[in-house]
mmCIF file of C-alpha atoms in Angstrom:
data_model
loop_
_atom_site.group_PDB
_atom_site.id
_atom_site.type_symbol
_atom_site.label_atom_id
_atom_site.label_comp_id
_atom_site.label_asym_id
_atom_site.label_seq_id
_atom_site.Cartn_x
_atom_site.Cartn_y
_atom_site.Cartn_z
ATOM 1 C CA UNK M 1 8.191 45.340 34.372
ATOM 2 C CA UNK M 2 9.451 44.743 30.846
ATOM 3 C CA UNK M 3 10.498 47.163 27.683
ATOM 4 C CA UNK M 4 7.552 46.425 24.893
ATOM 5 C CA UNK M 5 8.147 45.137 22.032
ATOM 6 C CA UNK M 6 8.408 47.039 18.781
ATOM 7 C CA UNK M 7 10.987 48.962 20.020
ATOM 8 C CA UNK M 8 13.467 47.921 17.423
ATOM 9 C CA UNK M 9 15.524 45.113 19.156
ATOM 10 C CA UNK M 10 15.124 42.631 16.605
ATOM 11 C CA UNK M 11 15.561 45.227 13.472
ATOM 12 C CA UNK M 12 19.394 45.873 15.707
ATOM 13 C CA UNK M 13 20.460 42.357 15.946
ATOM 14 C CA UNK M 14 19.569 42.132 12.275
ATOM 15 C CA UNK M 15 21.511 44.977 11.107
ATOM 16 C CA UNK M 16 24.409 43.998 13.523
ATOM 17 C CA UNK M 17 24.330 40.327 11.216
ATOM 18 C CA UNK M 18 24.504 41.922 8.138
ATOM 19 C CA UNK M 19 27.438 43.812 8.885
ATOM 20 C CA UNK M 20 30.716 43.054 6.513
ATOM 21 C CA UNK M 21 32.774 43.125 9.595
ATOM 22 C CA UNK M 22 30.433 40.871 11.484
ATOM 23 C CA UNK M 23 29.626 38.543 8.636
ATOM 24 C CA UNK M 24 33.717 38.446 8.122
ATOM 25 C CA UNK M 25 34.159 37.101 11.816
ATOM 26 C CA UNK M 26 31.399 34.742 11.972
ATOM 27 C CA UNK M 27 32.194 33.258 8.541
ATOM 28 C CA UNK M 28 32.189 29.612 10.309
ATOM 29 C CA UNK M 29 28.791 30.060 11.265
ATOM 30 C CA UNK M 30 25.616 32.378 12.538
ATOM 31 C CA UNK M 31 22.260 30.839 13.765
ATOM 32 C CA UNK M 32 19.542 32.976 14.540
ATOM 33 C CA UNK M 33 16.948 31.085 17.536
ATOM 34 C CA UNK M 34 13.793 33.292 17.474
ATOM 35 C CA UNK M 35 12.062 32.949 21.094
ATOM 36 C CA UNK M 36 9.119 34.974 20.536
ATOM 37 C CA UNK M 37 6.312 32.060 20.665
ATOM 38 C CA UNK M 38 7.953 30.915 23.915
ATOM 39 C CA UNK M 39 5.895 32.288 27.359
ATOM 40 C CA UNK M 40 7.833 29.999 30.106
ATOM 41 C CA UNK M 41 11.956 29.507 31.170
ATOM 42 C CA UNK M 42 13.573 27.146 28.812
ATOM 43 C CA UNK M 43 12.347 23.144 29.022
ATOM 44 C CA UNK M 44 13.957 19.723 27.916
ATOM 45 C CA UNK M 45 11.969 20.038 24.800
ATOM 46 C CA UNK M 46 12.301 23.485 23.734
ATOM 47 C CA UNK M 47 16.226 23.542 24.573
ATOM 48 C CA UNK M 48 16.593 20.305 21.904
ATOM 49 C CA UNK M 49 14.700 22.052 19.419
ATOM 50 C CA UNK M 50 16.891 25.097 19.809
ATOM 51 C CA UNK M 51 19.771 22.941 19.446
ATOM 52 C CA UNK M 52 18.261 21.201 16.373
ATOM 53 C CA UNK M 53 17.911 24.709 15.089
ATOM 54 C CA UNK M 54 21.234 25.598 15.745
ATOM 55 C CA UNK M 55 22.660 22.748 14.155
ATOM 56 C CA UNK M 56 20.775 22.963 11.088
ATOM 57 C CA UNK M 57 21.543 26.617 10.004
ATOM 58 C CA UNK M 58 25.463 25.706 10.811
ATOM 59 C CA UNK M 59 25.252 23.105 8.529
ATOM 60 C CA UNK M 60 25.517 20.300 11.450
ATOM 61 C CA UNK M 61 23.453 16.661 11.337
ATOM 62 C CA UNK M 62 20.782 17.030 14.660
ATOM 63 C CA UNK M 63 21.188 13.897 14.970
ATOM 64 C CA UNK M 64 24.719 13.807 15.500
ATOM 65 C CA UNK M 65 23.701 15.552 19.143
ATOM 66 C CA UNK M 66 22.924 11.785 20.592
ATOM 67 C CA UNK M 67 19.969 13.520 21.975
ATOM 68 C CA UNK M 68 18.031 11.500 24.677
ATOM 69 C CA UNK M 69 14.170 11.137 25.199
ATOM 70 C CA UNK M 70 12.350 12.252 28.428
ATOM 71 C CA UNK M 71 9.810 10.996 29.397
ATOM 72 C CA UNK M 72 8.424 11.804 32.432
ATOM 73 C CA UNK M 73 7.139 9.080 34.855
ATOM 74 C CA UNK M 74 3.640 8.614 36.038
ATOM 75 C CA UNK M 75 3.600 9.713 39.260
ATOM 76 C CA UNK M 76 6.521 11.486 39.518
ATOM 77 C CA UNK M 77 7.559 14.271 41.845
ATOM 78 C CA UNK M 78 7.619 17.710 40.015
ATOM 79 C CA UNK M 79 11.302 17.666 42.032
ATOM 80 C CA UNK M 80 12.735 14.447 40.807
ATOM 81 C CA UNK M 81 11.031 15.927 37.174
ATOM 82 C CA UNK M 82 12.931 18.532 37.139
ATOM 83 C CA UNK M 83 16.391 17.465 38.353
ATOM 84 C CA UNK M 84 16.226 14.706 35.432
ATOM 85 C CA UNK M 85 15.126 17.493 32.925
ATOM 86 C CA UNK M 86 17.970 19.404 33.919
ATOM 87 C CA UNK M 87 20.467 16.585 33.961
ATOM 88 C CA UNK M 88 19.668 15.539 30.522
ATOM 89 C CA UNK M 89 19.891 19.445 29.560
ATOM 90 C CA UNK M 90 23.357 19.350 30.751
ATOM 91 C CA UNK M 91 24.308 15.684 28.616
ATOM 92 C CA UNK M 92 22.478 18.065 25.769
ATOM 93 C CA UNK M 93 24.614 20.765 26.321
ATOM 94 C CA UNK M 94 27.696 18.621 26.726
ATOM 95 C CA UNK M 95 26.881 17.010 23.549
ATOM 96 C CA UNK M 96 26.419 20.519 21.633
ATOM 97 C CA UNK M 97 29.861 21.559 22.856
ATOM 98 C CA UNK M 98 31.363 19.080 21.502
ATOM 99 C CA UNK M 99 29.731 19.447 18.255
ATOM 100 C CA UNK M 100 30.881 22.589 17.804
ATOM 101 C CA UNK M 101 34.036 22.017 18.955
ATOM 102 C CA UNK M 102 34.401 19.283 16.050
ATOM 103 C CA UNK M 103 33.195 22.186 13.887
ATOM 104 C CA UNK M 104 35.607 24.132 14.965
ATOM 105 C CA UNK M 105 38.260 21.733 14.389
ATOM 106 C CA UNK M 106 36.975 21.433 10.735
ATOM 107 C CA UNK M 107 36.945 24.526 9.802
ATOM 108 C CA UNK M 108 40.541 26.055 11.137
ATOM 109 C CA UNK M 109 42.502 24.641 8.565
ATOM 110 C CA UNK M 110 46.050 25.358 9.717
ATOM 111 C CA UNK M 111 44.975 28.795 11.934
ATOM 112 C CA UNK M 112 44.411 28.750 15.538
ATOM 113 C CA UNK M 113 40.962 27.133 16.470
ATOM 114 C CA UNK M 114 40.087 29.536 18.609
ATOM 115 C CA UNK M 115 39.927 31.999 15.669
ATOM 116 C CA UNK M 116 36.767 29.869 14.279
ATOM 117 C CA UNK M 117 34.381 32.017 15.474
ATOM 118 C CA UNK M 118 30.305 31.528 15.567
ATOM 119 C CA UNK M 119 27.650 33.895 16.458
ATOM 120 C CA UNK M 120 24.122 32.548 18.345
ATOM 121 C CA UNK M 121 21.351 35.260 18.091
ATOM 122 C CA UNK M 122 19.070 34.763 20.552
ATOM 123 C CA UNK M 123 15.783 36.849 19.796
ATOM 124 C CA UNK M 124 13.394 37.794 22.516
ATOM 125 C CA UNK M 125 14.970 35.279 25.645
ATOM 126 C CA UNK M 126 12.433 35.743 28.700
ATOM 127 C CA UNK M 127 14.706 34.295 31.596
ATOM 128 C CA UNK M 128 17.931 35.633 31.958
ATOM 129 C CA UNK M 129 19.113 32.559 33.420
ATOM 130 C CA UNK M 130 18.624 30.623 29.888
ATOM 131 C CA UNK M 131 21.802 32.580 28.395
ATOM 132 C CA UNK M 132 24.049 30.103 30.162
ATOM 133 C CA UNK M 133 22.626 26.912 28.252
ATOM 134 C CA UNK M 134 23.862 28.908 24.909
ATOM 135 C CA UNK M 135 27.256 29.438 25.856
ATOM 136 C CA UNK M 136 29.185 26.409 24.732
ATOM 137 C CA UNK M 137 32.301 25.268 25.776
ATOM 138 C CA UNK M 138 35.734 23.322 25.215
ATOM 139 C CA UNK M 139 35.294 20.486 27.269
ATOM 140 C CA UNK M 140 38.748 20.338 27.729
ATOM 141 C CA UNK M 141 39.582 23.902 28.909
ATOM 142 C CA UNK M 142 36.417 25.465 29.513
ATOM 143 C CA UNK M 143 37.125 27.830 26.228
ATOM 144 C CA UNK M 144 33.402 28.789 25.231
ATOM 145 C CA UNK M 145 32.912 28.189 21.598
ATOM 146 C CA UNK M 146 30.720 30.673 20.252
ATOM 147 C CA UNK M 147 29.624 34.445 20.707
ATOM 148 C CA UNK M 148 26.047 35.212 21.961
ATOM 149 C CA UNK M 149 23.466 38.110 20.944
ATOM 150 C CA UNK M 150 20.763 38.579 23.019
ATOM 151 C CA UNK M 151 17.314 40.530 22.920
ATOM 152 C CA UNK M 152 15.135 40.745 26.029
ATOM 153 C CA UNK M 153 11.803 42.525 26.919
ATOM 154 C CA UNK M 154 13.542 41.821 30.191
ATOM 155 C CA UNK M 155 13.761 45.083 32.456
ATOM 156 C CA UNK M 156 17.169 46.056 33.007
ATOM 157 C CA UNK M 157 17.797 45.981 36.510
ATOM 158 C CA UNK M 158 18.325 49.038 38.228
ATOM 159 C CA UNK M 159 16.587 51.195 35.556
ATOM 160 C CA UNK M 160 12.808 49.344 35.867
#
């Protein structure tokens, strides 16, 4: 069961993002991912596109992510292909975390680097497990590098 479209979730998210206090808090970067066209759970290709979009919106060069092309081998078992794809996604996730750390250090200019905040709006998530792929972490201490605002048509557990 899902909550229908057209109830204003995207509009509310946009109104939140233009508030002065939000713009001040996330002055180092705000990225908006529109996921309305995706009809299936996240795969490597769509994840790489999303990471590239985030980079461009934050003023980073997507090529610095050093993404490895995923090529499925003929006759490769589906389970093996999925395992390889997830390992490629983990590598991309780690690379994005490193890139955000460098960006954060560049913008900290004497202040605590943890005070440099990024917001990623994930508009229209279709699988709640995809959220974790967009909470990037410092590879040294596991500190989350960005906040995430999510809109979804998913039913809220307990309310369906």
